[in-house]
Amino acid sequence: MDSRGCECHSRATEGADVDVVELMEWLAEQGCSVVFKADGERPPGRRWMVIVSGGAMGADSFFRTDLASADACLEATLTHLESRGFSPFAL
């Protein structure tokens, strides 16, 4: 693993699993704070939450998504990172 990308398996949209812990480690290495949470007390459509902020995304950056599944949160997070030109899959 290096600062340009993590050894994540592949993009979730390509049908492969993405190791959430590895992605969180990569984001932390980039100086980001990351929260990945499941909350059984929330309604089914919003039980999963991801927050990513700071670090290489910028001091004023903040991303949060609340969705129905861990996979949906992961995909939304990867899409957001790529939209900012910040991807663990960059070579």
mmCIF file of C-alpha atoms in Angstrom:
data_model
loop_
_atom_site.group_PDB
_atom_site.id
_atom_site.type_symbol
_atom_site.label_atom_id
_atom_site.label_comp_id
_atom_site.label_asym_id
_atom_site.label_seq_id
_atom_site.Cartn_x
_atom_site.Cartn_y
_atom_site.Cartn_z
ATOM 1 C CA MET A 1 0.000 0.000 0.000
ATOM 2 C CA ASP A 2 1.293 3.491 -0.819
ATOM 3 C CA SER A 3 0.014 7.072 -0.764
ATOM 4 C CA ARG A 4 -1.252 6.802 -4.338
ATOM 5 C CA GLY A 5 -3.658 3.933 -3.796
ATOM 6 C CA CYS A 6 -4.671 1.061 -1.608
ATOM 7 C CA GLU A 7 -4.602 -2.608 -2.449
ATOM 8 C CA CYS A 8 -8.403 -2.742 -2.368
ATOM 9 C CA HIS A 9 -9.745 -5.625 -4.370
ATOM 10 C CA SER A 10 -11.596 -3.574 -7.000
ATOM 11 C CA ARG A 11 -14.406 -1.069 -7.449
ATOM 12 C CA ALA A 12 -17.617 -2.303 -5.822
ATOM 13 C CA THR A 13 -19.471 -1.562 -9.068
ATOM 14 C CA GLU A 14 -17.266 -4.052 -10.883
ATOM 15 C CA GLY A 15 -18.687 -6.864 -8.782
ATOM 16 C CA ALA A 16 -15.701 -7.374 -6.486
ATOM 17 C CA ASP A 17 -15.638 -6.795 -2.769
ATOM 18 C CA VAL A 18 -13.901 -3.768 -1.340
ATOM 19 C CA ASP A 19 -12.260 -4.297 2.028
ATOM 20 C CA VAL A 20 -13.836 -1.591 4.216
ATOM 21 C CA VAL A 21 -11.106 -1.778 6.862
ATOM 22 C CA GLU A 22 -8.398 -1.453 4.218
ATOM 23 C CA LEU A 23 -10.193 1.545 2.696
ATOM 24 C CA MET A 24 -10.513 3.152 6.142
ATOM 25 C CA GLU A 25 -6.796 2.553 6.776
ATOM 26 C CA TRP A 26 -5.929 4.139 3.427
ATOM 27 C CA LEU A 27 -8.107 7.169 4.183
ATOM 28 C CA ALA A 28 -6.501 7.517 7.631
ATOM 29 C CA GLU A 29 -3.051 7.386 5.999
ATOM 30 C CA GLN A 30 -4.217 10.309 3.838
ATOM 31 C CA GLY A 31 -5.062 12.232 7.031
ATOM 32 C CA CYS A 32 -8.826 11.745 6.831
ATOM 33 C CA SER A 33 -11.161 10.952 9.697
ATOM 34 C CA VAL A 34 -13.586 8.129 8.871
ATOM 35 C CA VAL A 35 -16.673 6.702 10.584
ATOM 36 C CA PHE A 36 -18.490 3.638 9.214
ATOM 37 C CA LYS A 37 -21.533 2.837 11.339
ATOM 38 C CA ALA A 38 -24.492 0.444 11.443
ATOM 39 C CA ASP A 39 -27.390 1.470 13.701
ATOM 40 C CA GLY A 40 -30.179 -1.031 14.316
ATOM 41 C CA GLU A 41 -32.344 1.648 15.932
ATOM 42 C CA ARG A 42 -32.646 3.617 12.690
ATOM 43 C CA PRO A 43 -35.230 2.881 9.976
ATOM 44 C CA PRO A 44 -34.234 0.180 7.464
ATOM 45 C CA GLY A 45 -33.533 2.621 4.616
ATOM 46 C CA ARG A 46 -30.965 4.569 6.656
ATOM 47 C CA ARG A 47 -29.291 2.073 8.993
ATOM 48 C CA TRP A 48 -25.794 2.525 7.576
ATOM 49 C CA MET A 49 -23.738 5.717 7.735
ATOM 50 C CA VAL A 50 -20.326 6.820 6.485
ATOM 51 C CA ILE A 51 -18.581 10.086 7.335
ATOM 52 C CA VAL A 52 -15.259 11.145 5.783
ATOM 53 C CA SER A 53 -13.633 14.488 6.524
ATOM 54 C CA GLY A 54 -10.376 16.412 6.433
ATOM 55 C CA GLY A 55 -6.964 15.212 5.398
ATOM 56 C CA ALA A 56 -6.197 15.063 1.700
ATOM 57 C CA MET A 57 -9.824 15.985 0.965
ATOM 58 C CA GLY A 58 -9.222 19.436 2.448
ATOM 59 C CA ALA A 59 -9.661 20.958 5.882
ATOM 60 C CA ASP A 60 -13.192 22.166 5.127
ATOM 61 C CA SER A 61 -14.363 18.973 3.460
ATOM 62 C CA PHE A 62 -17.092 16.812 4.950
ATOM 63 C CA PHE A 63 -18.940 13.889 3.373
ATOM 64 C CA ARG A 64 -21.779 11.970 4.991
ATOM 65 C CA THR A 65 -24.213 9.456 3.584
ATOM 66 C CA ASP A 66 -26.971 7.461 5.286
ATOM 67 C CA LEU A 67 -28.222 4.519 3.232
ATOM 68 C CA ALA A 68 -29.876 1.102 3.421
ATOM 69 C CA SER A 69 -26.774 -1.084 3.140
ATOM 70 C CA ALA A 70 -23.054 -1.136 3.783
ATOM 71 C CA ASP A 71 -22.446 -1.712 0.064
ATOM 72 C CA ALA A 72 -24.534 1.338 -0.878
ATOM 73 C CA CYS A 73 -22.598 3.501 1.597
ATOM 74 C CA LEU A 74 -19.301 2.192 0.295
ATOM 75 C CA GLU A 75 -20.249 2.868 -3.320
ATOM 76 C CA ALA A 76 -21.439 6.403 -2.472
ATOM 77 C CA THR A 77 -18.174 7.057 -0.623
ATOM 78 C CA LEU A 78 -16.013 5.811 -3.503
ATOM 79 C CA THR A 79 -18.037 7.884 -5.978
ATOM 80 C CA HIS A 80 -17.626 10.993 -3.813
ATOM 81 C CA LEU A 81 -13.882 10.466 -3.446
ATOM 82 C CA GLU A 82 -13.494 10.030 -7.201
ATOM 83 C CA SER A 83 -15.546 13.189 -7.859
ATOM 84 C CA ARG A 84 -12.942 15.079 -5.828
ATOM 85 C CA GLY A 85 -10.066 13.460 -7.738
ATOM 86 C CA PHE A 86 -9.147 11.422 -4.672
ATOM 87 C CA SER A 87 -9.342 7.674 -5.231
ATOM 88 C CA PRO A 88 -7.726 4.670 -3.560
ATOM 89 C CA PHE A 89 -7.613 3.077 -7.011
ATOM 90 C CA ALA A 90 -5.403 5.773 -8.583
ATOM 91 C CA LEU A 91 -2.182 4.413 -10.011
#
